[in-house]
Short mmCIF file of C-alpha atoms and ligand atoms in Angstrom, two decimals:
data_model
loop_
_atom_site.label_atom_id
_atom_site.label_comp_id
_atom_site.label_asym_id
_atom_site.label_seq_id
_atom_site.Cartn_x
_atom_site.Cartn_y
_atom_site.Cartn_z
CA UNK D 1 -27.58 8.34 0.39
CA UNK D 2 -27.73 8.90 4.13
CA UNK D 3 -24.76 7.47 6.04
CA UNK D 4 -24.54 6.32 9.62
CA UNK D 5 -23.07 3.87 12.06
CA UNK D 6 -19.76 2.87 13.45
CA UNK D 7 -17.73 0.42 11.38
CA UNK D 8 -14.29 -1.13 11.06
CA UNK D 9 -12.23 -1.79 7.96
CA UNK D 10 -9.94 -4.78 7.27
CA UNK D 11 -6.38 -4.83 8.59
CA UNK D 12 -3.63 -2.69 7.11
CA UNK D 13 -2.17 -4.24 3.98
CA UNK D 14 1.34 -2.81 4.34
CA UNK D 15 1.62 -3.81 7.99
CA UNK D 16 0.23 -7.31 7.33
CA UNK D 17 2.80 -8.01 4.58
CA UNK D 18 5.65 -6.83 6.80
CA UNK D 19 4.44 -8.75 9.83
CA UNK D 20 4.22 -11.99 7.81
CA UNK D 21 7.65 -11.51 6.23
CA UNK D 22 9.44 -10.65 9.48
CA UNK D 23 7.67 -13.52 11.27
CA UNK D 24 8.98 -15.94 8.64
CA UNK D 25 12.52 -14.83 9.48
CA UNK D 26 12.08 -15.14 13.26
CA UNK D 27 12.85 -18.44 14.93
CA UNK D 28 9.76 -19.38 16.96
CA UNK D 29 6.05 -18.63 16.74
CA UNK D 30 4.70 -15.19 15.88
CA UNK D 31 1.08 -14.16 16.42
CA UNK D 32 -0.61 -11.58 14.19
CA UNK D 33 -4.10 -10.43 15.18
CA UNK D 34 -6.40 -8.36 12.96
CA UNK D 35 -4.27 -8.96 9.87
CA UNK D 36 -5.61 -8.52 6.37
CA UNK D 37 -6.97 -11.65 4.67
CA UNK D 38 -7.21 -10.19 1.14
CA UNK D 39 -5.76 -11.71 -2.04
CA UNK D 40 -2.54 -9.68 -1.65
CA UNK D 41 -2.02 -10.83 1.94
CA UNK D 42 -2.67 -14.42 0.81
CA UNK D 43 0.03 -14.01 -1.84
CA UNK D 44 2.58 -13.21 0.86
CA UNK D 45 1.40 -16.14 3.02
CA UNK D 46 1.52 -18.48 0.01
CA UNK D 47 5.09 -17.62 -1.02
CA UNK D 48 6.33 -17.85 2.57
CA UNK D 49 4.82 -21.34 2.88
CA UNK D 50 6.64 -22.27 -0.34
CA UNK D 51 9.84 -21.10 1.37
CA UNK D 52 9.22 -23.38 4.33
CA UNK D 53 7.54 -21.09 6.87
CA UNK D 54 4.44 -22.51 8.59
CA UNK D 55 1.73 -19.89 8.15
CA UNK D 56 -1.74 -20.70 9.47
CA UNK D 57 -4.72 -20.00 7.16
CA UNK D 58 -5.61 -16.32 6.78
CA UNK D 59 -9.20 -16.11 8.00
CA UNK D 60 -11.20 -13.03 8.90
CA UNK D 61 -11.17 -12.59 12.69
CA UNK D 62 -8.59 -15.34 13.37
CA UNK D 63 -5.10 -14.72 14.74
CA UNK D 64 -2.48 -15.88 12.24
CA UNK D 65 0.42 -17.88 13.62
CA UNK D 66 3.73 -18.11 11.79
CA UNK D 67 6.50 -20.53 12.64
CA UNK D 68 9.61 -19.33 10.90
CA UNK D 69 13.34 -19.15 11.27
CA UNK D 70 14.73 -21.36 8.57
CA UNK D 71 13.83 -20.69 4.96
CA UNK D 72 14.53 -23.33 2.30
CA UNK D 73 14.94 -23.16 -1.48
CA UNK D 74 11.53 -23.30 -3.15
CA UNK D 75 10.87 -26.08 -5.64
CA UNK D 76 8.54 -24.02 -7.80
CA UNK D 77 8.38 -20.35 -8.84
CA UNK D 78 7.00 -18.04 -6.17
CA UNK D 79 3.74 -16.57 -7.46
CA UNK D 80 3.22 -13.11 -5.97
CA UNK D 81 -0.18 -12.70 -7.67
CA UNK D 82 -1.08 -9.02 -8.05
CA UNK D 83 1.06 -7.88 -5.11
CA UNK D 84 3.96 -5.52 -5.74
CA UNK D 85 4.68 -5.31 -2.02
CA UNK D 86 4.99 -9.10 -1.73
CA UNK D 87 7.36 -9.27 -4.67
CA UNK D 88 9.60 -6.31 -3.90
CA UNK D 89 9.96 -6.96 -0.18
CA UNK D 90 10.59 -10.63 -0.90
CA UNK D 91 13.43 -9.72 -3.26
CA UNK D 92 15.15 -7.97 -0.34
CA UNK D 93 14.49 -10.84 2.02
CA UNK D 94 15.84 -13.40 -0.48
CA UNK D 95 18.95 -11.34 -1.31
CA UNK D 96 20.54 -12.54 1.93
CA UNK D 97 19.54 -16.22 1.58
CA UNK D 98 22.07 -18.66 0.14
CA UNK D 99 19.81 -20.12 -2.54
CA UNK D 100 18.04 -19.09 -5.68
CA UNK D 101 14.34 -18.54 -6.28
CA UNK D 102 12.22 -17.43 -9.21
CA UNK D 103 9.49 -14.86 -8.66
CA UNK D 104 6.51 -14.34 -10.89
CA UNK D 105 3.04 -12.83 -10.70
CA UNK D 106 -0.11 -12.02 -12.64
CA UNK D 107 -0.07 -10.08 -15.92
CA UNK D 108 -0.18 -6.71 -14.10
CA UNK D 109 2.68 -7.53 -11.73
CA UNK D 110 4.85 -9.03 -14.48
CA UNK D 111 4.80 -5.62 -16.19
CA UNK D 112 5.87 -3.60 -13.14
CA UNK D 113 9.45 -2.32 -12.77
CA UNK D 114 11.75 -4.38 -10.55
CA UNK D 115 15.18 -2.98 -11.44
CA UNK D 116 14.69 -0.09 -9.01
CA UNK D 117 14.97 -2.87 -6.37
CA UNK D 118 17.33 -5.36 -8.02
CA UNK D 119 19.90 -2.70 -8.94
CA UNK D 120 20.81 -1.74 -5.34
CA UNK D 121 20.42 -5.38 -4.19
CA UNK D 122 22.95 -6.36 -6.88
CA UNK D 123 25.28 -3.66 -5.49
CA UNK D 124 25.00 -5.51 -2.17
CA UNK D 125 26.04 -8.78 -3.86
CA UNK D 126 22.82 -10.58 -4.80
CA UNK D 127 22.53 -11.83 -8.37
CA UNK D 128 19.53 -11.51 -10.65
CA UNK D 129 18.39 -12.83 -13.97
CA UNK D 130 15.45 -10.92 -15.41
CA UNK D 131 15.85 -12.25 -18.94
CA UNK D 132 16.83 -8.79 -20.18
CA UNK D 133 13.59 -6.99 -19.31
CA UNK D 134 12.69 -4.90 -16.30
CA UNK D 135 9.98 -7.09 -14.81
CA UNK D 136 8.95 -10.60 -13.83
CA UNK D 137 9.67 -13.48 -14.01
CA UNK D 138 12.92 -12.87 -12.25
CA UNK D 139 15.41 -15.21 -10.59
CA UNK D 140 17.29 -14.06 -7.51
CA UNK D 141 20.36 -15.83 -6.21
CA UNK D 142 21.10 -14.59 -2.72
CA UNK D 143 24.38 -14.83 -0.90
CA UNK D 144 26.89 -12.98 1.23
CA UNK D 145 26.03 -9.28 1.14
CA UNK D 146 28.02 -6.05 1.42
CA UNK D 147 26.87 -2.98 3.36
CA UNK D 148 24.89 -0.50 1.28
CA UNK D 149 24.79 3.28 1.13
CA UNK D 150 22.09 4.25 -1.38
CA UNK D 151 20.18 7.28 -2.55
CA UNK D 152 16.69 6.20 -3.56
CA UNK D 153 15.69 7.67 -6.96
CA UNK D 154 11.98 7.49 -6.01
CA UNK D 155 10.13 7.84 -2.70
CA UNK D 156 9.08 4.19 -2.55
CA UNK D 157 8.40 2.34 0.68
CA UNK D 158 8.60 -0.95 -1.18
CA UNK D 159 12.12 -0.16 -2.39
CA UNK D 160 13.23 1.18 1.00
CA UNK D 161 11.78 -1.85 2.80
CA UNK D 162 13.41 -4.33 0.39
CA UNK D 163 16.80 -2.77 1.13
CA UNK D 164 16.22 -2.81 4.90
CA UNK D 165 15.17 -6.47 4.73
CA UNK D 166 18.31 -7.27 2.73
CA UNK D 167 20.37 -5.59 5.46
CA UNK D 168 18.56 -7.73 8.01
CA UNK D 169 18.92 -11.08 6.23
CA UNK D 170 22.49 -10.31 5.14
CA UNK D 171 23.43 -8.90 8.60
CA UNK D 172 24.99 -5.82 7.00
CA UNK D 173 24.41 -2.11 7.69
CA UNK D 174 22.25 -0.14 5.29
CA UNK D 175 22.21 3.65 4.95
CA UNK D 176 19.45 5.12 2.76
CA UNK D 177 18.54 8.61 1.62
CA UNK D 178 14.94 9.15 0.51
CA UNK D 179 13.90 11.99 -1.83
CA UNK D 180 10.79 12.41 0.39
CA UNK D 181 9.50 10.43 3.36
CA UNK D 182 7.46 7.35 2.36
CA UNK D 183 5.46 5.10 4.70
CA UNK D 184 7.65 3.98 7.61
CA UNK D 185 5.97 0.75 8.76
CA UNK D 186 9.13 -1.33 8.22
CA UNK D 187 11.22 1.06 10.30
CA UNK D 188 8.65 1.02 13.11
CA UNK D 189 8.39 -2.76 13.10
CA UNK D 190 12.16 -3.21 13.15
CA UNK D 191 12.37 -0.82 16.11
CA UNK D 192 9.56 -2.66 17.87
CA UNK D 193 11.68 -5.82 17.46
CA UNK D 194 14.49 -4.04 19.32
CA UNK D 195 16.74 -3.03 16.41
CA UNK D 196 18.54 0.29 16.28
CA UNK D 197 17.39 2.30 13.32
CA UNK D 198 18.13 6.00 13.18
CA UNK D 199 16.35 8.57 11.08
CA UNK D 200 17.94 11.97 10.68
CA UNK D 201 18.05 14.62 7.96
CA UNK D 202 16.31 12.43 5.37
CA UNK D 203 18.68 9.53 6.12
CA UNK D 204 17.82 6.11 7.49
CA UNK D 205 20.67 4.26 9.14
CA UNK D 206 20.09 0.62 10.05
CA UNK D 207 22.67 -1.54 11.81
CA UNK D 208 21.08 -4.98 12.11
CA UNK D 209 22.28 -6.61 15.28
CA UNK D 210 21.09 -10.18 15.81
CA UNK D 211 18.32 -12.34 14.35
CA UNK D 212 14.69 -11.23 14.53
CA UNK D 213 12.60 -12.53 17.41
CA UNK D 214 8.93 -13.61 17.06
CA UNK D 215 6.31 -10.88 16.77
CA UNK D 216 3.08 -10.42 18.68
CA UNK D 217 0.96 -7.63 17.29
CA UNK D 218 -2.53 -6.42 16.49
CA UNK D 219 -2.80 -4.89 13.00
CA UNK D 220 -4.84 -1.66 12.83
CA UNK D 221 -7.47 -1.06 10.14
CA UNK D 222 -6.13 0.06 6.78
CA UNK D 223 -6.29 3.84 6.34
CA UNK D 224 -6.33 3.45 2.54
CA UNK D 225 -9.37 1.17 2.76
CA UNK D 226 -11.07 3.50 5.27
CA UNK D 227 -10.66 6.34 2.78
CA UNK D 228 -13.16 4.73 0.38
CA UNK D 229 -15.84 4.74 3.09
CA UNK D 230 -14.83 8.29 4.04
CA UNK D 231 -15.25 9.26 0.38
CA UNK D 232 -18.75 7.75 0.30
CA UNK D 233 -19.67 9.63 3.51
CA UNK D 234 -18.41 12.92 2.04
CA UNK D 235 -20.53 12.42 -1.09
CA UNK D 236 -23.62 11.46 0.97
CA UNK D 237 -26.54 13.86 1.46
CA UNK D 238 -26.78 13.52 5.23
CA UNK D 239 -25.49 11.63 8.24
CA UNK D 240 -22.21 10.95 9.97
CA UNK D 241 -19.86 7.98 9.89
CA UNK D 242 -17.42 6.62 12.48
CA UNK D 243 -14.64 4.24 11.49
CA UNK D 244 -12.89 2.67 14.48
CA UNK D 245 -9.39 1.30 14.98
CA UNK D 246 -7.89 2.83 11.84
CA UNK D 247 -4.12 3.15 11.45
CA UNK D 248 -3.23 6.86 11.32
CA UNK D 249 0.52 6.65 10.84
CA UNK D 250 1.43 10.22 9.73
CA UNK D 251 3.31 8.89 6.69
CA UNK D 252 -0.03 7.55 5.42
CA UNK D 253 -2.57 10.27 6.18
CA UNK D 254 -1.65 13.20 3.90
CA UNK D 255 -5.03 12.76 2.17
CA UNK D 256 -6.76 14.16 5.29
CA UNK D 257 -5.04 17.52 4.81
CA UNK D 258 -6.10 17.53 1.13
CA UNK D 259 -9.69 16.77 2.15
CA UNK D 260 -9.54 19.63 4.66
CA UNK D 261 -8.48 22.03 1.87
CA UNK D 262 -11.31 20.65 -0.27
CA UNK D 263 -13.78 21.51 2.50
CA UNK D 264 -14.29 18.08 4.12
CA UNK D 265 -13.56 17.57 7.80
CA UNK D 266 -12.38 14.22 9.15
CA UNK D 267 -12.10 14.28 12.94
CA UNK D 268 -9.55 12.06 14.65
CA UNK D 269 -10.66 10.70 18.06
CA UNK D 270 -9.45 8.14 20.61
CA UNK D 271 -5.82 8.21 19.55
CA UNK D 272 -3.73 5.32 20.83
CA UNK D 273 -0.42 3.68 19.92
CA UNK D 274 -0.62 0.09 21.13
CA UNK D 275 1.99 -1.68 18.93
CA UNK D 276 4.23 1.13 17.70
CA UNK D 277 1.65 2.29 15.13
CA UNK D 278 -0.84 5.11 15.83
CA UNK D 279 -4.51 4.05 15.77
CA UNK D 280 -7.64 6.22 16.03
CA UNK D 281 -11.35 6.58 15.28
CA UNK D 282 -12.16 8.69 12.21
CA UNK D 283 -15.43 10.64 12.10
CA UNK D 284 -16.74 12.32 8.97
CA UNK D 285 -19.80 13.27 6.95
CA UNK D 286 -21.10 15.12 3.89
CA UNK D 287 -19.31 18.20 2.58
CA UNK D 288 -19.48 20.71 -0.28
CA UNK D 289 -16.16 20.19 -2.03
CA UNK D 290 -13.90 22.74 -3.72
CA UNK D 291 -10.83 22.14 -5.87
CA UNK D 292 -7.27 22.29 -4.58
CA UNK D 293 -3.71 21.66 -5.71
CA UNK D 294 -1.97 18.54 -4.46
CA UNK D 295 1.76 19.28 -4.55
CA UNK D 296 4.36 16.70 -5.57
CA UNK D 297 5.82 16.82 -2.06
CA UNK D 298 2.48 15.55 -0.67
CA UNK D 299 2.21 12.62 -3.10
CA UNK D 300 4.22 9.92 -1.23
CA UNK D 301 1.90 10.36 1.78
CA UNK D 302 -1.27 9.83 -0.29
CA UNK D 303 -0.11 7.77 -3.26
CA UNK D 304 -2.79 5.09 -2.80
CA UNK D 305 -5.53 7.67 -2.15
CA UNK D 306 -5.25 9.46 -5.51
CA UNK D 307 -7.94 7.37 -7.24
CA UNK D 308 -10.44 8.26 -4.49
CA UNK D 309 -9.33 11.91 -4.30
CA UNK D 310 -9.64 12.17 -8.09
CA UNK D 311 -13.25 10.94 -8.07
CA UNK D 312 -14.03 13.37 -5.23
CA UNK D 313 -12.39 16.13 -7.30
CA UNK D 314 -14.87 15.33 -10.08
CA UNK D 315 -17.64 16.51 -7.68
CA UNK D 316 -15.79 19.62 -6.44
CA UNK D 317 -16.19 23.22 -7.46
CA UNK D 318 -13.39 24.24 -9.89
CA UNK D 319 -10.29 22.26 -10.85
CA UNK D 320 -8.11 20.04 -8.70
CA UNK D 321 -4.51 19.57 -9.84
CA UNK D 322 -2.49 16.54 -8.78
CA UNK D 323 1.13 17.45 -9.46
CA UNK D 324 3.98 14.98 -10.14
CA UNK D 325 1.91 11.82 -10.03
CA UNK D 326 3.95 9.93 -12.67
CA UNK D 327 4.44 7.03 -10.21
CA UNK D 328 0.76 6.20 -10.81
CA UNK D 329 1.80 4.83 -14.22
CA UNK D 330 3.56 1.86 -12.57
CA UNK D 331 0.94 0.84 -9.99
CA UNK D 332 -1.39 -2.18 -10.33
CA UNK D 333 -2.49 -0.51 -13.58
CA UNK D 334 -1.44 2.67 -15.35
CA UNK D 335 -3.58 4.51 -12.83
CA UNK D 336 -2.93 7.89 -14.37
CA UNK D 337 -4.28 6.83 -17.77
CA UNK D 338 -7.18 4.85 -16.28
CA UNK D 339 -8.25 7.68 -13.98
CA UNK D 340 -8.38 10.16 -16.86
CA UNK D 341 -10.09 7.68 -19.16
CA UNK D 342 -12.69 6.53 -16.65
CA UNK D 343 -13.49 10.00 -15.32
CA UNK D 344 -14.07 11.06 -18.91
CA UNK D 345 -16.13 7.90 -19.54
CA UNK D 346 -18.54 8.83 -16.72
CA UNK D 347 -18.93 12.40 -17.98
CA UNK D 348 -16.38 14.25 -15.83
CA UNK D 349 -13.48 16.37 -17.08
CA UNK D 350 -9.98 14.98 -16.55
CA UNK D 351 -6.78 15.64 -18.45
CA UNK D 352 -3.19 14.50 -18.12
CA UNK D 353 -0.58 17.21 -18.56
CA UNK D 354 2.89 15.65 -18.40
CA UNK D 355 3.04 14.05 -14.95
CA UNK D 356 0.09 16.10 -13.66
CA UNK D 357 -3.57 15.14 -13.52
CA UNK D 358 -6.22 17.88 -13.68
CA UNK D 359 -9.80 17.08 -12.70
CA UNK D 360 -12.59 19.63 -13.05
CA UNK D 361 -15.72 19.07 -11.03
CA UNK D 362 -19.33 19.13 -12.11
CA UNK D 363 -22.86 18.42 -10.90
CA UNK D 364 -24.29 16.06 -13.52
CA UNK D 365 -24.89 12.50 -12.27
CA UNK D 366 -21.92 10.35 -13.35
CA UNK D 367 -22.91 7.77 -15.93
CA UNK D 368 -20.85 5.35 -17.97
CA UNK D 369 -18.74 2.24 -18.05
CA UNK D 370 -15.54 1.93 -16.03
CA UNK D 371 -12.56 -0.18 -17.11
CA UNK D 372 -10.61 -1.19 -14.01
CA UNK D 373 -7.65 -2.93 -15.66
CA UNK D 374 -8.02 -5.32 -12.70
CA UNK D 375 -6.96 -2.47 -10.37
CA UNK D 376 -8.67 -2.69 -6.98
CA UNK D 377 -8.39 1.00 -6.15
CA UNK D 378 -9.86 2.07 -9.50
CA UNK D 379 -12.78 -0.32 -8.91
CA UNK D 380 -13.44 0.98 -5.37
CA UNK D 381 -13.06 4.67 -6.23
CA UNK D 382 -15.65 4.45 -9.01
CA UNK D 383 -17.96 2.28 -6.90
CA UNK D 384 -17.94 5.16 -4.39
CA UNK D 385 -18.73 7.64 -7.18
CA UNK D 386 -21.65 5.39 -8.12
CA UNK D 387 -23.33 6.10 -4.75
CA UNK D 388 -24.33 9.62 -5.90
CA UNK D 389 -28.09 9.98 -6.51
CA UNK D 390 -28.83 9.45 -10.20
CA UNK D 391 -25.43 7.85 -10.91
CA UNK D 392 -25.36 4.93 -13.33
CA UNK D 393 -21.85 3.49 -13.34
CA UNK D 394 -21.01 -0.04 -14.41
CA UNK D 395 -17.66 -1.48 -13.42
CA UNK D 396 -16.15 -4.20 -15.59
CA UNK D 397 -14.47 -6.10 -12.74
CA UNK D 398 -15.86 -5.07 -9.31
CA UNK D 399 -14.52 -8.32 -7.76
CA UNK D 400 -10.90 -7.07 -8.02
CA UNK D 401 -11.56 -4.98 -4.86
CA UNK D 402 -10.75 -8.23 -2.99
CA UNK D 403 -7.06 -7.59 -3.70
CA UNK D 404 -7.01 -5.25 -0.70
CA UNK D 405 -10.56 -5.05 0.70
CA UNK D 406 -12.51 -8.30 0.99
CA UNK D 407 -16.19 -7.49 1.51
CA UNK D 408 -15.89 -3.93 0.21
CA UNK D 409 -19.35 -3.84 -1.39
CA UNK D 410 -20.93 -5.15 1.84
CA UNK D 411 -19.04 -2.55 3.90
CA UNK D 412 -20.27 0.19 1.62
CA UNK D 413 -23.85 -1.11 1.90
CA UNK D 414 -23.51 -1.28 5.71
CA UNK D 415 -22.87 2.46 6.10
CA UNK D 416 -26.00 3.37 4.13
CA UNK D 417 -28.90 3.97 6.49
CA UNK D 418 -31.26 5.20 3.73
C1 S3P G 501 3.42 0.05 -0.29
C2 S3P G 501 4.07 1.11 -0.87
C3 S3P G 501 3.51 1.89 -1.98
C4 S3P G 501 2.01 1.66 -2.13
C5 S3P G 501 1.65 0.21 -2.06
C6 S3P G 501 2.08 -0.38 -0.72
C7 S3P G 501 4.09 -0.68 0.81
O1 S3P G 501 4.18 1.53 -3.18
O2 S3P G 501 1.55 2.21 -3.35
O3 S3P G 501 0.25 0.05 -2.19
O4 S3P G 501 3.43 -1.46 1.52
O5 S3P G 501 5.30 -0.49 0.98
P1 S3P G 501 5.57 2.23 -3.63
O6 S3P G 501 6.61 1.83 -2.66
O7 S3P G 501 5.86 1.67 -5.00
O8 S3P G 501 5.29 3.70 -3.67
#
């Protein structure tokens, strides 16, 4: 295809979740512009309404208002849908509330590990009943919390954010050590609200001082969503694509360095930092790709981009190795297994070696049937691969893209000029 034009992508998923959750804690009215309206964002809005916050409908282009400040015990279980971020961050937020609540989700979310979050929250004084298995449904009984000093066993922004939110709702200090830096949207938002949060030598020290005040922010476009359009532009035959107002927080953009090593240039223009988060225009176009090695230390900064990078690797010269990507096993699907299986299904070469994924590129048009396991990023990555001339890829559940990117197929069509 030939790409062209200047487009925008929907609001950042991580920032939208955090903005909704912090708004629900703040007494008064918060205003969130440009927020994501996807199924995951709706899950957060839905559970917050169940907890008594007034959240206006999430509609594309409309500012969301949230009236929060006093959460109440929910009468029914809180259904987090497919959203791990909703569930894990909510566990932290509820740890400091003096009531109990039961969390559940769809079949994928019910399988995902929660003890990495509930274990440190229990150290702080919250109580949990997970029925003896590490997953949902799960009942949390919040209460008076103790300060926490904790070494995170995995670089997980969801875990880190849950613990920071527990510190906030329990009004107790939290000191965390991360094995590697993960996305820092929660830290930035807490600072923007006036809290003191120090980061030094891999440590995060948060002393919550006072209740949160209402937010007013404009959410940038989601870098992880933008990457699918960037991937399509790289695989195109000709043209150039501009994506405006994309969040380029450095804890999210490690994939750009990998693309550079693979031979694809993504220019960053019009940098700005209007609400404590860096925003820019990304400009890219077709490239001849070559294989690279993605080191384990790079993985936290590109964890959600691996499905897209893996399909690009299947079009690159030589082999690309993704090291230490075991965390992919506990995402919305077992992404590691599904990437290998689906790349193989469309005629590419992909093998799993321990916690590493090796993808060897080729030239033959990809053809075959893709099983998404309901995983939005698997669906979008293989839809992008299907834009190659001669490709014939069928995707069992293309609609699951709406978990993070409503209108993805239309966006992809809109960048095609021929
Ligand atoms: C997210 C953190 C990441 C990421 C997810 C969103 C967040 O998960 O994969 O899509 O908003 O904090 P982990 O914290 O499990 O790595």
